[in-house]
DNA sequence: AAGTGGTCTAGACCACAAG
DNA sequence: TTGTGGTCTAGACCACTTA
């Protein structure tokens, strides 16, 4: 293997992921080169390399076995949505060549008192101004999810119309002033109600898979909170847990 | 603060968690001492301290803000089940003083061909011997979940009866030969069927929250796979995601 | 015994927020 | 400017698996 120029961990993660997906790194048994080899190849210290490998482990792409080596993990099933990666849903699902589209979207300003739900650890005053967004989205042309999101207007002035129909995630990625630090997710199941029921073509009272997100800036301040209802026949959420 | 003896990261995490929960570490605003202070206090290197803090971040107990400091996060709602901690459900729920009990349990040996479901990345041969366990469990006396688990008999010879009615997790913790490395989780929602429906006192077709687990040894070999159906009115799953 | 990943230290420099 | 957390290096030793 040729020797590469030194790079930072973020880039290293991307390169590793790409080379793994292209099948360039692992042998026929899915075994990666040793850490020593990878250190020389990417010209990084062991610390940096292990940080990168740890991130790949956390995402479930590889696992490491002491005394044996590092191995790539088998591909996961297609219809699944990974709760832990760092992409928006649009980007994630685009990878295996499928497509999320927004068929209906609306936006308005409301106060916290008018919101349909509130963040879990709520410290909003009743008059906090919120941007409310409602969207219905399809997966490969089939109804897939109904979403209601609230963004704190004190943090983000407005959300461009294009982003509504594309990816709000992309908008934040490009906006340098807004750095997302962490997200709380609460997953539950409910009885479906209108208007999602008609959108999915299901009866009222049918199951729906619900994900409530609270999104925080890296400063720890609340940025947004949302609720997504999935068609239970089409959505599965994946996560991966390492033990320490 | 007194200076402590050097300790390893695992112990450090436990001590930090305990002192945080006792309110001994953070100030009135939930701010922790600086990394420099904590290094001296616990007598560890910055690397070790930051590994420990990263684990606490991953579990959602604290967050770190560059240029500002580290802060504890507000307590999460009680009825919630954290998907990311390293405890079994019995232990986790026992913390806030609530109680999981098993009201019905059965165990038998089956072959993989007879199993009701299989692991996602299935490489089991049809004649693989499995220990099948079925359990109905209550939370504070109320029906809470129905579980079906399969353990590879080639890895674990038998599961003692006491563990069936208590915590299988405890059994693995004590068994030094079995080290769990990682777990895949797939969360979905389904229409409820018997016998869970009667146990929960719900109609057939009502929603249920479903968690499918595949558990692997640290060697990467499959240990077990299971499916848990929760009463959708009583269960919420929590997870926390840091962005990189 | 050799090679793998796991833990840990000491130290440097950078990026960011706040006074 | 100061103090915070974020990134990165070089090097040591330990624990585990395999031959």
Coordinates of C-alpha atoms (C1' of nucleotides) in Angstrom, one line a residue:
Chain A
X1 CA 0.0 0.0 0.0
X2 CA 1.2 3.5 -0.8
X3 CA 1.8 5.9 2.0
X4 CA -0.7 8.7 2.3
X5 CA -0.4 12.3 3.6
X6 CA -1.4 13.0 7.1
X7 CA -5.1 13.9 7.6
X8 CA -7.4 14.7 10.4
X9 CA -9.7 12.3 12.1
X10 CA -12.9 13.4 10.4
X11 CA -11.3 12.9 7.0
X12 CA -9.8 9.7 8.1
X13 CA -13.2 8.3 9.1
X14 CA -14.6 9.3 5.7
X15 CA -11.7 7.7 3.8
X16 CA -11.9 4.5 5.8
X17 CA -15.6 4.3 5.3
X18 CA -15.2 4.8 1.5
X19 CA -12.4 2.3 1.2
X20 CA -14.3 -0.2 3.2
X21 CA -17.4 0.2 1.1
X22 CA -15.4 -0.1 -2.1
X23 CA -13.9 -3.3 -0.7
X24 CA -10.4 -2.0 -1.0
X25 CA -9.3 -2.4 2.6
X26 CA -10.6 -5.7 3.9
X27 CA -9.5 -9.2 2.9
X28 CA -11.8 -11.9 1.7
X29 CA -12.8 -12.6 5.3
X30 CA -13.7 -9.0 6.0
X31 CA -10.5 -8.5 8.1
X32 CA -8.9 -5.1 8.1
X33 CA -5.2 -4.5 8.2
X34 CA -3.7 -4.2 11.6
X35 CA -3.6 -0.9 13.4
X36 CA 0.1 -0.7 12.9
X37 CA -0.3 -1.1 9.1
X38 CA -3.2 1.4 9.0
X39 CA -1.1 4.0 11.0
X40 CA 1.7 3.8 8.4
X41 CA -0.8 3.8 5.5
X42 CA -2.7 6.9 6.6
X43 CA 0.4 8.4 8.3
X44 CA -1.4 9.2 11.5
X45 CA -0.7 8.4 15.1
X46 CA -2.2 5.4 16.8
X47 CA -4.5 7.7 18.9
X48 CA -6.0 9.3 15.8
X49 CA -6.4 6.0 14.1
X50 CA -8.1 4.5 17.1
X51 CA -10.4 7.4 17.4
X52 CA -11.5 6.9 13.8
X53 CA -11.9 3.2 14.3
X54 CA -14.0 3.8 17.4
X55 CA -16.3 6.0 15.5
X56 CA -16.7 3.3 12.8
X57 CA -17.4 0.8 15.7
X58 CA -20.0 3.2 17.2
X59 CA -21.8 3.3 13.8
X60 CA -21.7 -0.4 13.5
X61 CA -19.5 -0.6 10.4
X62 CA -16.7 -2.6 12.0
X63 CA -15.9 -4.4 15.2
X64 CA -12.6 -4.9 16.9
X65 CA -11.6 -8.1 18.7
X66 CA -8.6 -8.0 21.0
X67 CA -5.8 -10.3 20.0
X68 CA -7.4 -11.0 16.6
X69 CA -8.0 -7.9 14.5
X70 CA -10.6 -5.5 13.1
X71 CA -13.4 -6.8 10.9
X72 CA -16.1 -5.1 8.8
X73 CA -19.6 -6.0 9.6
X74 CA -22.1 -7.3 7.1
X75 CA -24.3 -4.8 5.3
X76 CA -27.6 -4.1 7.1
X77 CA -30.9 -4.6 5.5
X78 CA -32.0 -1.9 3.1
X79 CA -35.3 -0.7 4.5
X80 CA -33.8 0.2 7.8
X81 CA -33.1 3.7 9.2
X82 CA -30.0 4.1 11.3
X83 CA -30.6 6.2 14.4
X84 CA -26.9 6.8 15.0
X85 CA -25.3 8.1 11.8
X86 CA -24.8 11.7 11.3
X87 CA -26.8 12.3 8.2
X88 CA -30.3 13.6 7.7
X89 CA -32.8 11.1 6.5
X90 CA -32.7 12.4 3.0
X91 CA -29.0 11.8 2.6
X92 CA -29.0 8.5 4.4
X93 CA -31.7 6.9 2.3
X94 CA -30.2 8.3 -0.9
X95 CA -27.2 6.1 -0.4
X96 CA -28.7 2.8 -1.5
X97 CA -30.3 4.7 -4.4
X98 CA -33.7 5.3 -2.9
X99 CA -35.5 8.6 -2.6
X100 CA -37.3 10.6 0.0
X101 CA -39.6 13.3 -1.3
X102 CA -41.8 15.9 0.4
X103 CA -45.3 15.9 -1.0
X104 CA -46.8 18.5 1.3
X105 CA -45.1 21.1 3.5
X106 CA -46.3 24.1 5.5
X107 CA -44.6 26.7 7.7
X108 CA -45.9 29.2 10.2
X109 CA -44.9 31.1 13.3
X110 CA -46.5 30.0 16.6
X111 CA -45.8 30.6 20.3
X112 CA -44.8 27.7 22.6
X113 CA -48.2 27.8 24.2
X114 CA -49.7 26.9 20.9
X115 CA -47.4 24.0 20.1
X116 CA -48.9 20.5 19.9
X117 CA -46.1 19.1 22.0
X118 CA -43.1 20.4 23.9
X119 CA -39.5 19.3 24.5
X120 CA -39.1 16.8 27.3
X121 CA -37.0 18.9 29.6
X122 CA -39.0 21.9 29.0
X123 CA -37.7 25.3 30.0
X124 CA -39.5 27.3 27.3
X125 CA -41.6 30.2 28.3
X126 CA -45.1 30.2 26.9
X127 CA -44.4 33.2 24.6
X128 CA -41.3 31.7 23.0
X129 CA -41.6 32.2 19.2
X130 CA -41.4 29.0 17.2
X131 CA -41.2 28.1 13.5
X132 CA -43.7 25.3 13.0
X133 CA -43.1 23.0 10.1
X134 CA -45.4 20.2 8.9
X135 CA -44.4 17.8 6.2
X136 CA -45.7 14.6 4.6
X137 CA -42.9 12.6 2.9
X138 CA -42.8 9.6 0.6
X139 CA -40.2 6.9 0.1
X140 CA -39.8 5.9 -3.5
X141 CA -43.2 7.4 -4.2
X142 CA -45.0 5.6 -1.3
X143 CA -46.3 7.4 1.8
X144 CA -43.7 7.0 4.5
X145 CA -43.8 9.5 7.3
X146 CA -45.6 12.5 8.7
X147 CA -43.5 15.1 10.6
X148 CA -44.1 18.1 12.8
X149 CA -41.1 20.2 13.8
X150 CA -40.6 23.3 15.9
X151 CA -37.5 25.5 15.6
X152 CA -36.7 28.3 18.1
X153 CA -36.9 31.5 16.2
X154 CA -34.4 33.1 18.6
X155 CA -31.8 30.7 17.1
X156 CA -32.8 30.4 13.5
X157 CA -34.5 33.3 11.9
X158 CA -36.1 31.5 9.0
X159 CA -36.0 28.3 7.0
X160 CA -35.9 28.7 3.2
X161 CA -38.7 27.2 1.3
X162 CA -36.4 25.0 -0.8
X163 CA -35.2 23.3 2.4
X164 CA -38.7 22.4 3.3
X165 CA -39.0 20.3 0.2
X166 CA -35.4 19.1 0.3
X167 CA -33.4 18.6 3.4
X168 CA -33.4 20.8 6.5
X169 CA -30.3 18.9 7.6
X170 CA -28.4 20.3 4.6
X171 CA -29.4 23.8 5.5
X172 CA -27.8 23.4 9.0
X173 CA -24.7 21.8 7.5
X174 CA -24.1 24.8 5.4
X175 CA -24.9 27.4 8.1
X176 CA -21.7 27.9 10.0
X177 CA -23.3 29.7 12.9
X178 CA -25.4 26.7 13.9
X179 CA -23.5 23.7 15.2
X180 CA -25.6 20.8 16.4
X181 CA -24.1 19.2 19.5
X182 CA -26.5 16.3 20.5
X183 CA -29.9 15.0 20.0
X184 CA -32.3 13.2 22.4
X185 CA -34.6 10.6 20.9
X186 CA -37.6 9.0 22.4
X187 CA -39.2 6.2 20.5
X188 CA -42.7 4.9 21.1
X189 CA -45.7 3.4 19.4
X190 CA -49.1 5.0 19.2
X191 CA -52.5 4.6 17.7
X192 CA -52.6 6.4 14.4
X193 CA -54.8 9.5 14.0
X194 CA -55.7 11.9 11.2
X195 CA -54.3 13.2 9.0
X196 CA -51.5 10.6 9.0
X197 CA -54.0 7.8 8.7
X198 CA -55.4 8.9 5.4
X199 CA -51.9 9.7 4.1
X200 CA -50.7 6.1 4.9
X201 CA -54.0 4.6 3.8
X202 CA -54.5 3.0 7.3
X203 CA -57.4 3.0 9.7
X204 CA -57.5 5.3 12.7
X205 CA -56.2 3.3 15.6
X206 CA -53.7 1.3 13.6
X207 CA -50.1 1.2 14.9
X208 CA -47.6 4.0 14.1
X209 CA -43.9 4.2 15.0
X210 CA -43.2 7.5 16.6
X211 CA -39.8 9.3 17.1
X212 CA -39.6 12.4 19.2
X213 CA -36.4 14.4 18.8
X214 CA -35.0 17.2 20.9
X215 CA -32.0 18.8 19.1
X216 CA -29.4 20.9 21.0
X217 CA -26.6 23.2 19.9
X218 CA -23.1 22.3 20.9
X219 CA -23.5 25.0 23.5
X220 CA -26.2 22.9 25.1
X221 CA -29.1 25.2 24.1
X222 CA -32.2 23.9 22.6
X223 CA -32.5 24.4 18.8
X224 CA -35.5 22.3 17.8
X225 CA -37.9 19.6 18.7
X226 CA -39.9 17.3 16.4
X227 CA -42.2 14.4 16.1
X228 CA -42.2 11.9 13.3
X229 CA -44.8 9.3 12.7
X230 CA -43.8 6.4 10.4
X231 CA -46.0 4.0 8.5
X232 CA -45.3 1.0 10.7
X233 CA -45.3 -1.4 7.7
X234 CA -42.4 0.4 6.1
X235 CA -40.1 1.7 8.8
X236 CA -37.6 0.0 11.0
X237 CA -35.1 1.8 13.2
X238 CA -31.6 0.4 13.7
X239 CA -29.2 1.0 16.4
X240 CA -26.0 -0.5 17.6
X241 CA -24.5 -0.7 21.0
X242 CA -21.0 -1.4 22.1
X243 CA -20.4 -2.7 25.6
X244 CA -17.6 -1.1 27.6
Chain B
X1 CA -11.0 18.7 47.0
X2 CA -8.9 16.0 48.3
X3 CA -6.6 14.2 45.9
X4 CA -7.5 10.6 45.1
X5 CA -5.5 7.6 44.2
X6 CA -5.1 6.7 40.5
X7 CA -7.8 4.5 39.1
X8 CA -8.7 3.0 35.8
X9 CA -11.3 4.4 33.4
X10 CA -14.0 2.0 34.2
X11 CA -13.8 2.9 37.9
X12 CA -13.5 6.5 37.0
X13 CA -16.7 6.4 35.1
X14 CA -18.5 4.8 38.0
X15 CA -17.1 7.3 40.5
X16 CA -18.0 10.3 38.3
X17 CA -21.5 8.9 37.8
X18 CA -21.9 8.4 41.5
X19 CA -20.6 11.8 42.5
X20 CA -22.7 13.5 39.9
X21 CA -25.8 11.7 41.1
X22 CA -25.1 12.6 44.6
X23 CA -24.7 16.2 43.6
X24 CA -21.2 16.4 44.9
X25 CA -19.4 17.4 41.8
X26 CA -21.4 20.0 39.9
X27 CA -22.1 23.6 41.1
X28 CA -25.6 25.1 41.3
X29 CA -25.7 25.6 37.6
X30 CA -24.8 22.0 36.8
X31 CA -21.3 22.9 35.8
X32 CA -18.6 20.4 36.5
X33 CA -15.0 21.3 37.5
X34 CA -12.6 21.8 34.6
X35 CA -10.8 18.9 33.1
X36 CA -7.6 20.2 34.7
X37 CA -9.2 20.1 38.1
X38 CA -10.7 16.7 37.6
X39 CA -7.3 15.4 36.4
X40 CA -5.7 16.4 39.7
X41 CA -8.6 15.3 41.8
X42 CA -8.8 11.8 40.4
X43 CA -5.0 11.7 39.7
X44 CA -5.4 10.5 36.1
X45 CA -4.0 11.7 32.8
X46 CA -6.1 13.9 30.6
X47 CA -6.6 11.1 28.1
X48 CA -8.1 8.8 30.8
X49 CA -10.3 11.6 32.1
X50 CA -11.6 12.5 28.6
X51 CA -12.3 8.9 27.8
X52 CA -14.4 8.7 30.9
X53 CA -16.2 12.0 30.1
X54 CA -16.8 10.8 26.6
X55 CA -18.5 7.7 28.0
X56 CA -20.7 9.8 30.2
X57 CA -21.5 12.0 27.2
X58 CA -22.4 9.0 25.1
X59 CA -24.8 7.9 27.8
X60 CA -26.4 11.4 27.9
X61 CA -25.4 12.2 31.5
X62 CA -23.3 15.2 30.6
X63 CA -22.4 17.4 27.7
X64 CA -19.2 19.3 27.0
X65 CA -19.1 22.8 25.4
X66 CA -15.8 24.0 24.0
X67 CA -14.5 27.1 25.6
X68 CA -17.2 26.9 28.4
X69 CA -17.1 23.7 30.4
X70 CA -18.8 20.4 31.1
X71 CA -22.4 20.3 32.4
X72 CA -24.6 17.6 33.7
X73 CA -27.9 17.1 31.9
X74 CA -31.3 17.2 33.5
X75 CA -32.7 13.9 34.7
X76 CA -34.7 12.0 32.1
X77 CA -38.3 11.1 32.5
X78 CA -38.8 8.1 34.7
X79 CA -40.9 5.7 32.6
X80 CA -38.3 5.7 29.9
X81 CA -36.0 2.8 29.0
X82 CA -32.5 3.8 27.9
X83 CA -31.3 1.8 24.9
X84 CA -27.7 2.8 25.4
X85 CA -26.7 2.0 29.0
X86 CA -24.9 -1.1 29.9
X87 CA -27.4 -2.6 32.3
X88 CA -30.1 -5.2 31.8
X89 CA -33.7 -4.0 32.0
X90 CA -34.1 -5.4 35.5
X91 CA -31.2 -3.4 36.9
X92 CA -31.9 -0.2 35.0
X93 CA -35.5 0.0 36.1
X94 CA -34.6 -0.9 39.6
X95 CA -32.6 2.4 40.0
X96 CA -35.6 4.7 40.4
X97 CA -37.1 2.2 42.7
X98 CA -39.4 0.4 40.4
X99 CA -39.5 -3.3 39.8
X100 CA -39.6 -5.7 36.9
X101 CA -40.9 -9.2 37.7
X102 CA -41.4 -12.3 35.6
X103 CA -44.8 -13.8 36.0
X104 CA -44.4 -16.6 33.4
X105 CA -41.3 -18.2 32.0
X106 CA -40.6 -21.3 30.0
X107 CA -37.4 -22.8 28.5
X108 CA -36.8 -25.5 25.9
X109 CA -34.4 -26.7 23.2
X110 CA -35.2 -26.1 19.6
X111 CA -33.3 -26.1 16.3
X112 CA -32.9 -23.0 14.2
X113 CA -35.4 -24.3 11.7
X114 CA -38.1 -24.2 14.4
X115 CA -37.3 -20.7 15.6
X116 CA -40.1 -18.1 15.2
X117 CA -37.6 -15.6 13.8
X118 CA -33.9 -15.5 13.0
X119 CA -31.0 -13.0 13.4
X120 CA -30.8 -10.4 10.7
X121 CA -27.5 -11.4 9.2
X122 CA -28.2 -15.0 9.5
X123 CA -25.5 -17.6 9.1
X124 CA -27.1 -20.2 11.3
X125 CA -27.5 -23.7 9.8
X126 CA -31.0 -25.2 10.2
X127 CA -29.8 -27.7 12.8
X128 CA -28.2 -25.3 15.1
X129 CA -29.4 -26.0 18.6
X130 CA -31.0 -23.1 20.5
X131 CA -32.3 -22.5 24.0
X132 CA -35.6 -20.9 23.6
X133 CA -36.9 -18.7 26.4
X134 CA -40.4 -17.2 26.6
X135 CA -41.2 -14.7 29.4
X136 CA -44.0 -12.4 30.4
X137 CA -42.9 -9.6 32.6
X138 CA -44.6 -6.9 34.7
X139 CA -43.6 -3.4 35.8
X140 CA -44.7 -2.6 39.3
X141 CA -47.3 -5.3 39.0
X142 CA -48.7 -4.2 35.6
X143 CA -48.2 -6.2 32.4
X144 CA -45.3 -4.6 30.6
X145 CA -43.6 -6.8 28.0
X146 CA -43.6 -10.2 26.3
X147 CA -40.2 -11.6 25.3
X148 CA -38.9 -14.5 23.2
X149 CA -35.2 -15.2 23.2
X150 CA -32.9 -17.7 21.6
X151 CA -29.4 -18.5 22.9
X152 CA -26.9 -20.6 21.0
X153 CA -26.3 -23.7 22.9
X154 CA -22.9 -24.1 21.4
X155 CA -21.9 -21.0 23.4
X156 CA -24.0 -21.3 26.6
X157 CA -24.9 -24.8 27.8
X158 CA -27.8 -23.9 30.0
X159 CA -29.5 -21.0 31.7
X160 CA -30.4 -21.6 35.3
X161 CA -34.0 -21.4 36.3
X162 CA -33.4 -18.6 38.8
X163 CA -32.1 -16.4 36.1
X164 CA -35.3 -16.9 34.1
X165 CA -37.2 -15.3 36.9
X166 CA -34.6 -12.7 37.7
X167 CA -32.1 -11.3 35.3
X168 CA -30.3 -13.2 32.5
X169 CA -28.0 -10.2 32.3
X170 CA -26.7 -10.8 35.8
X171 CA -25.9 -14.4 34.8
X172 CA -23.7 -13.2 31.9
X173 CA -22.1 -10.6 34.1
X174 CA -21.0 -13.3 36.5
X175 CA -19.9 -15.8 33.8
X176 CA -16.3 -14.8 33.0
X177 CA -16.2 -17.0 29.9
X178 CA -18.8 -15.0 28.1
X179 CA -18.0 -11.4 27.2
X180 CA -20.6 -9.5 25.3
X181 CA -19.1 -7.2 22.6
X182 CA -22.0 -5.5 20.9
X183 CA -25.7 -5.6 20.2
X184 CA -27.7 -4.8 17.2
X185 CA -31.2 -3.4 17.8
X186 CA -34.0 -3.0 15.4
X187 CA -37.1 -1.1 16.6
X188 CA -40.4 -1.3 14.9
X189 CA -44.1 -1.2 15.5
X190 CA -46.5 -4.1 14.8
X191 CA -50.1 -5.1 15.2
X192 CA -50.5 -7.0 18.5
X193 CA -51.3 -10.7 18.4
X194 CA -52.0 -13.4 21.0
X195 CA -50.9 -14.2 23.6
X196 CA -49.4 -10.8 24.2
X197 CA -52.8 -9.1 23.6
X198 CA -54.5 -10.9 26.4
X199 CA -51.6 -10.3 28.7
X200 CA -51.7 -6.6 28.1
X201 CA -55.5 -6.5 28.1
X202 CA -55.5 -5.0 24.5
X203 CA -57.3 -6.0 21.4
X204 CA -55.7 -8.0 18.6
X205 CA -54.4 -5.4 16.1
X206 CA -53.6 -2.8 18.7
X207 CA -50.1 -1.2 18.4
X208 CA -47.1 -2.8 20.1
X209 CA -43.6 -1.5 20.3
X210 CA -41.1 -4.2 19.2
X211 CA -37.4 -4.4 19.8
X212 CA -35.4 -7.1 18.0
X213 CA -31.9 -7.7 19.5
X214 CA -28.9 -9.6 18.1
X215 CA -26.2 -10.0 20.8
X216 CA -22.6 -10.8 19.8
X217 CA -19.6 -11.9 21.8
X218 CA -16.5 -9.6 21.8
X219 CA -15.1 -12.1 19.3
X220 CA -17.8 -11.2 16.9
X221 CA -19.7 -14.5 17.2
X222 CA -23.4 -14.5 17.7
X223 CA -24.6 -15.3 21.2
X224 CA -28.3 -14.7 21.2
X225 CA -31.2 -13.1 19.4
X226 CA -34.5 -11.9 20.9
X227 CA -37.7 -10.1 20.3
X228 CA -39.5 -8.0 22.9
X229 CA -43.0 -6.7 22.5
X230 CA -43.9 -3.8 24.9
X231 CA -47.3 -2.5 25.9
X232 CA -47.3 0.6 23.8
X233 CA -49.0 2.6 26.6
X234 CA -46.3 2.0 29.1
X235 CA -43.0 1.9 27.2
X236 CA -40.8 4.6 25.7
X237 CA -37.3 4.0 24.5
X238 CA -34.7 6.7 24.9
X239 CA -31.5 7.2 23.1
X240 CA -29.0 10.0 22.8
X241 CA -26.8 10.9 19.9
X242 CA -23.7 13.1 19.9
X243 CA -22.6 14.7 16.6
X244 CA -19.0 14.5 15.5
Chain C
dA1 C1' 6.7 -16.4 21.1
dA2 C1' 4.7 -13.2 18.0
dG3 C1' 1.2 -10.2 16.7
dT4 C1' -3.1 -8.3 17.7
dG5 C1' -6.0 -4.7 20.0
dG6 C1' -6.7 -2.2 25.0
dT7 C1' -5.1 1.1 28.4
dC8 C1' -2.6 4.9 29.9
dT9 C1' 0.9 8.7 30.4
dA10 C1' 3.1 13.3 29.3
dG11 C1' 3.0 16.9 26.6
dA12 C1' 2.0 20.1 22.7
dC13 C1' -0.8 23.0 20.0
dC14 C1' -5.5 24.6 18.3
dA15 C1' -10.4 26.5 18.6
dC16 C1' -13.7 28.7 21.1
dA17 C1' -16.2 31.7 24.6
dA18 C1' -16.1 35.3 27.8
dG19 C1' -14.3 39.1 30.3
Chain D
dT1 C1' -5.9 37.7 27.5
dT2 C1' -7.4 33.8 30.1
dG3 C1' -9.4 29.5 30.7
dT4 C1' -12.1 26.2 28.7
dG5 C1' -12.6 21.9 25.9
dG6 C1' -10.8 19.7 21.1
dT7 C1' -7.1 17.5 18.4
dC8 C1' -3.0 15.1 17.9
dT9 C1' 1.7 13.0 18.7
dA10 C1' 5.2 9.6 20.6
dG11 C1' 5.8 6.1 23.4
dA12 C1' 5.1 2.5 27.1
dC13 C1' 3.1 -1.4 28.9
dC14 C1' -0.9 -4.8 29.4
dA15 C1' -4.3 -8.5 27.8
dC16 C1' -5.7 -11.6 24.6
dT17 C1' -5.5 -15.0 20.7
dT18 C1' -3.1 -18.0 17.9
dA19 C1' 0.4 -20.9 16.5

